[in-house]
CSV table of C-alpha atoms in Angstrom, one decimal:
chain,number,residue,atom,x,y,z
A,1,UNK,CA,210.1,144.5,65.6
A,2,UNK,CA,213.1,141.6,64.5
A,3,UNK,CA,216.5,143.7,64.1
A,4,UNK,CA,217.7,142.7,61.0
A,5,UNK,CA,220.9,140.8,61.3
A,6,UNK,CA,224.1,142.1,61.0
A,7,UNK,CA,225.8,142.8,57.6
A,8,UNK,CA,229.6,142.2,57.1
A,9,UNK,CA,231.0,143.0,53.7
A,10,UNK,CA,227.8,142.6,51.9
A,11,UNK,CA,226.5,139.0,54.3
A,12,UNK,CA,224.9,137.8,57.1
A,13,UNK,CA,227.0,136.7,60.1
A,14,UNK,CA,225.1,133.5,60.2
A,15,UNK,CA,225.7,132.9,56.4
A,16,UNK,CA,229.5,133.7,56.3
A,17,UNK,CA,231.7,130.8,56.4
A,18,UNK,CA,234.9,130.5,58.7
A,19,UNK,CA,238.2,132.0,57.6
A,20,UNK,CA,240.1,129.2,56.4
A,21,UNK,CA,243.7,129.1,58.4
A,22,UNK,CA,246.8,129.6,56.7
A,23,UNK,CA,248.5,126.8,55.4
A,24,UNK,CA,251.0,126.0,57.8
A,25,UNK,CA,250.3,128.1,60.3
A,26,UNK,CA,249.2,125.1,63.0
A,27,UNK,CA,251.9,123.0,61.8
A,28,UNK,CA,252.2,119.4,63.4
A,29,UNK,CA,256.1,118.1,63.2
A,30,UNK,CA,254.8,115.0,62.7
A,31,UNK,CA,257.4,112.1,61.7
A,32,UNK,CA,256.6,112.3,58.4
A,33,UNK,CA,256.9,115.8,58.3
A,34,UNK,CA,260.5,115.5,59.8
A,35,UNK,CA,261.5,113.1,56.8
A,36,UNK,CA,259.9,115.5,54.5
A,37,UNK,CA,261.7,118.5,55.8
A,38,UNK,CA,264.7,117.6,58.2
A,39,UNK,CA,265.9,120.7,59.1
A,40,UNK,CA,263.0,121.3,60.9
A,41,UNK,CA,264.4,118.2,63.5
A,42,UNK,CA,266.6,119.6,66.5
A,43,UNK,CA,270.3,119.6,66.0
A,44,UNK,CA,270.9,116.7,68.1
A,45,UNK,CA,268.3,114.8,66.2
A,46,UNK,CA,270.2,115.2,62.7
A,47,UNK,CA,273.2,113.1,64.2
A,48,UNK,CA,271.5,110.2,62.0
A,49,UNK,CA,269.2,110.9,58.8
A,50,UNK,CA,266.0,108.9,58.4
A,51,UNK,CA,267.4,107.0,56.3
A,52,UNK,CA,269.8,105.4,58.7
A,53,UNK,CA,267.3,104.8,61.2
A,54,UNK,CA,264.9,103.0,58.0
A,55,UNK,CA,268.3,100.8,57.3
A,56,UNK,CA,268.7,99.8,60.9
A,57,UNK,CA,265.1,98.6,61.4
A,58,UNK,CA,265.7,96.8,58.3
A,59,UNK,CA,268.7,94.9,60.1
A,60,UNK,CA,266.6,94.3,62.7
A,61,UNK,CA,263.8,92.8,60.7
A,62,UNK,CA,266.4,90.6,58.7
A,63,UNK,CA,267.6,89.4,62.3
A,64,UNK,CA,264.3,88.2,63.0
A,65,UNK,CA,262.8,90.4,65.1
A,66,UNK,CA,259.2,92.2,64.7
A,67,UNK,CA,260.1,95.8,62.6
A,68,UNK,CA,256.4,97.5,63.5
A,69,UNK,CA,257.5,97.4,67.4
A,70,UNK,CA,260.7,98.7,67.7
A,71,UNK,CA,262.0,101.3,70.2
A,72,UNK,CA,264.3,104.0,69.8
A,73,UNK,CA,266.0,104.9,72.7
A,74,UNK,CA,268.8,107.9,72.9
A,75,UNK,CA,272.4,107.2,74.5
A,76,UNK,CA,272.6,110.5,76.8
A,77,UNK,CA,276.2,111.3,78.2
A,78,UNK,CA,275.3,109.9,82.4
A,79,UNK,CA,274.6,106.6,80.8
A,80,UNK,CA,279.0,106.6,80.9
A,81,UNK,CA,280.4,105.0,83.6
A,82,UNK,CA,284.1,105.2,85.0
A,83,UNK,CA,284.9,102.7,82.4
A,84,UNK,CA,284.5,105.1,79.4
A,85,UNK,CA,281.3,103.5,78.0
A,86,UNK,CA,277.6,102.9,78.4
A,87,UNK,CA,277.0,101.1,81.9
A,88,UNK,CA,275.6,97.5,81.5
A,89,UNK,CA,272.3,98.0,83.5
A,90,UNK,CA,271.1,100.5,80.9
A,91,UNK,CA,271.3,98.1,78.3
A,92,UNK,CA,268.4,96.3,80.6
A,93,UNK,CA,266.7,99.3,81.4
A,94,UNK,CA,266.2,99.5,77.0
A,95,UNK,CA,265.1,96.0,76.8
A,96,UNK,CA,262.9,96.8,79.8
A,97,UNK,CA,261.0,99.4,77.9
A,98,UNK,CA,260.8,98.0,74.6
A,99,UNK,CA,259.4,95.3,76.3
A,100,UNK,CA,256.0,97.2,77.1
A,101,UNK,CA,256.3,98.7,74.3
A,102,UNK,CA,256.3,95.4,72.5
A,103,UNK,CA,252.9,94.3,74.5
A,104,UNK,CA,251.5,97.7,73.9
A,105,UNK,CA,252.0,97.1,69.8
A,106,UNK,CA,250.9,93.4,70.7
A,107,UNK,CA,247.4,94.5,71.6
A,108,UNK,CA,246.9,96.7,69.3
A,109,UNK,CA,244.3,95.2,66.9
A,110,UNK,CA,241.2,94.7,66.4
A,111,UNK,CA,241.3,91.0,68.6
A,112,UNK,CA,241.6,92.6,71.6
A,113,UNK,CA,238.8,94.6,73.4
A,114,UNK,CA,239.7,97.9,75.5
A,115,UNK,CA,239.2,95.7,78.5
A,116,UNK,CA,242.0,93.7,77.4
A,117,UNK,CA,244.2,95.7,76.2
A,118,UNK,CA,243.9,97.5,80.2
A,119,UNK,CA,244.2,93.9,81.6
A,120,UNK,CA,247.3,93.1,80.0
A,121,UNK,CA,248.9,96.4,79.5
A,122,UNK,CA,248.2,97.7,83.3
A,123,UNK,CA,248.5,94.4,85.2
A,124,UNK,CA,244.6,93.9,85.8
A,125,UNK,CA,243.9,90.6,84.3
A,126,UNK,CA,245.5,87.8,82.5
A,127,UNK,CA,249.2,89.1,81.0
A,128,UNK,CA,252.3,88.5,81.3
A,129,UNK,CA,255.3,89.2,83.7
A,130,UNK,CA,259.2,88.7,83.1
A,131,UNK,CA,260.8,86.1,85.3
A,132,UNK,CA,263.8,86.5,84.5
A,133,UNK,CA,266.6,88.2,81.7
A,134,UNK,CA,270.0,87.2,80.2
A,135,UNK,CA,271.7,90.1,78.1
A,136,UNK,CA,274.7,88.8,75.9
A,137,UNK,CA,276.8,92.3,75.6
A,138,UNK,CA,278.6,92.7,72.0
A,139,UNK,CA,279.8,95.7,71.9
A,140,UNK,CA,280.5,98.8,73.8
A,141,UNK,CA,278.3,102.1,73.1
A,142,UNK,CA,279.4,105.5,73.9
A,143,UNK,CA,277.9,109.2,73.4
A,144,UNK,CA,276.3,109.9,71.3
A,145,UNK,CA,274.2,107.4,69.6
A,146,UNK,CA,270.9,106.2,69.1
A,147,UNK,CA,269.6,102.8,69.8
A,148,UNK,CA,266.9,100.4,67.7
A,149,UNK,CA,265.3,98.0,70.1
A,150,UNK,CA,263.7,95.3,68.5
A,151,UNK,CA,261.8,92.0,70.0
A,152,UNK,CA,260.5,89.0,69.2
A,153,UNK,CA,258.7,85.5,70.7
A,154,UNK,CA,260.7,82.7,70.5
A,155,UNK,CA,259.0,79.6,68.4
A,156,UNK,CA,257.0,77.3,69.7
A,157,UNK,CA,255.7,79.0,72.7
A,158,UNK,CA,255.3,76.6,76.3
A,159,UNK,CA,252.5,76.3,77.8
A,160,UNK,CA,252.5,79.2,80.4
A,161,UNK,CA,255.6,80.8,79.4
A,162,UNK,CA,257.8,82.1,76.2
A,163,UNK,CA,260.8,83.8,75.7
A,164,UNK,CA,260.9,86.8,74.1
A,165,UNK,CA,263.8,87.7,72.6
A,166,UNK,CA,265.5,91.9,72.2
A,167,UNK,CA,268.4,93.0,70.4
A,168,UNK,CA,270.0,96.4,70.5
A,169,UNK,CA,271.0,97.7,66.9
A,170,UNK,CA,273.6,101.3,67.5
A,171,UNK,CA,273.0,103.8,64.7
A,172,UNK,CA,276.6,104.8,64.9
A,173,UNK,CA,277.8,101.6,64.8
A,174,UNK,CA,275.3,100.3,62.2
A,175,UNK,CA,275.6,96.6,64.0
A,176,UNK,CA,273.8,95.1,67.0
A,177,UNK,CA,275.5,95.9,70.1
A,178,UNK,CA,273.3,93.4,72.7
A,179,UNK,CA,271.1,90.4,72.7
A,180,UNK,CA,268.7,89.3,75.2
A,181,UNK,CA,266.1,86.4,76.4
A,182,UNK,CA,263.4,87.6,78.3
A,183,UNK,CA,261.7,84.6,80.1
A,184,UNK,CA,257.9,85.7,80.7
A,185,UNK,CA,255.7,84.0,82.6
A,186,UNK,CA,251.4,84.6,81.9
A,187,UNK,CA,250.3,85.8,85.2
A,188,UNK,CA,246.6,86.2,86.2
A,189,UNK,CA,246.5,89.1,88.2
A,190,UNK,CA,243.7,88.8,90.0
A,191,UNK,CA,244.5,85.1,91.6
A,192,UNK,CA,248.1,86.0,91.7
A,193,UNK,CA,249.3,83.3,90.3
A,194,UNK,CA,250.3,81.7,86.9
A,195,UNK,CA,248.2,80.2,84.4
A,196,UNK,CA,248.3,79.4,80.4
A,197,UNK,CA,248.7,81.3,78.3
A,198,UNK,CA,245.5,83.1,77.1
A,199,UNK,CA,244.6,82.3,73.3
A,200,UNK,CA,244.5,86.5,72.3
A,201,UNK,CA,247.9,86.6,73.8
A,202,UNK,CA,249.1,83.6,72.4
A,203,UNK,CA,248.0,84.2,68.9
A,204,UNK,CA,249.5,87.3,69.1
A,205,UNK,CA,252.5,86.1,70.0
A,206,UNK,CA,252.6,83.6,67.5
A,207,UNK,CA,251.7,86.3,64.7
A,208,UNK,CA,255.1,88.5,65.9
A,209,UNK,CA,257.5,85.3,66.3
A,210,UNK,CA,260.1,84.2,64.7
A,211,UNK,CA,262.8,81.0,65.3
A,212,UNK,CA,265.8,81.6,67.4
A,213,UNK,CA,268.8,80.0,67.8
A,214,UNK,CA,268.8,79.0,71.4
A,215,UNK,CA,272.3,80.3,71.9
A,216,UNK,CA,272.3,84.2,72.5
């Protein structure tokens, strides 16, 4: 004999739907949900509204440089040094990381295939490496502040290499503070050694460039 199934306010277990969550409950603090709602930011992070972070990527983009890749990167109080301001090598340490994050953006469309988006963002394959890096320093920064990294490739590219080229925009300064040209060199990993430029890369490129004065 079949037990008949169990009853719970008048239906079957296997008929009753799931209790729909409470709004809100599981809230992601998502970045739109920061702009919608900034007091739910930490305190630290309301030293600048959204709006003057939006305004600074705007500067950024009017400079030239490629406004879907920037990085923001937060001025803590060790970055000081004895001189009373932000020591020099951080400023390359910024452009250092909005550099991946630059080729991360880069390959992140439909041209590329998950094996090349490894190869090039892993060192695996056919990428890129820097060779070398010149940082023209504008202004001091001092604690606190938050910086806007932005990049772009220099037009026309060469043959095996391009320049990309960074600037450092200070929310509490609302200016650029540092400018730099990145000399990259397309590597192939797997030969160690250099070679041209591949044609995902170097459309890419060409899609997120921009023309430079050669002058930093």
């Amino acid at each position: 004999m079949t037990a008949a199934p169990r009853m719970l306010r008048g239906l079957p277990l296997a008929s009753r739907s799931a209790p729909t969550p409470l709004r809100g409950a599981h809230r992601t603090l998502t970045t739109s949900a920061l702009v919608r709602d900034p007091d739910a930011r930490p305190a630290s992070s309301q030293l600048f509204s959204p709006s003057e972070v939006q305004a600074g990527i705007a500067a950024l983009k009017e400079a030239g440089y490629d406004g879907q890749s920037v990085w923001e990167q937060r001025v803590v109080w060790g970055d000081h040094d004895q001189f009373q301001h932000v020591n020099n090598v951080h400023f390359v340490r910024w452009f250092e990381s909005a550099r991946m994050f630059f080729a991360n953006s880069l390959t992140n469309t439909p041209d590329f295939t998950e094996q090349r988006r490894e190869e090039i963002n892993r060192g695996t394959g056919k990428s890129f490496i820097l060779a070398g890096i010149n940082v023209r320093y504008r202004r001091p920064v001092l604690y606190p502040d938050i910086i806007l990294v932005g990049q772009a490739c220099e037009l026309p590219l060469g043959k095996d290499r391009f320049m990309l080229r960074g600037a450092a925009y200070s929310l509490a300064q609302k200016t650029i503070v540092a400018v730099s040209a990145q000399d990259c060199v397309t590597y192939d990993y797997t030969k160690l050694a250099k070679c041209d430029i591949p044609d995902d890369i170097r459309n890419a490129l060409q899609s997120k460039g921009a023309h430079f004065d050669k002058k930093l």
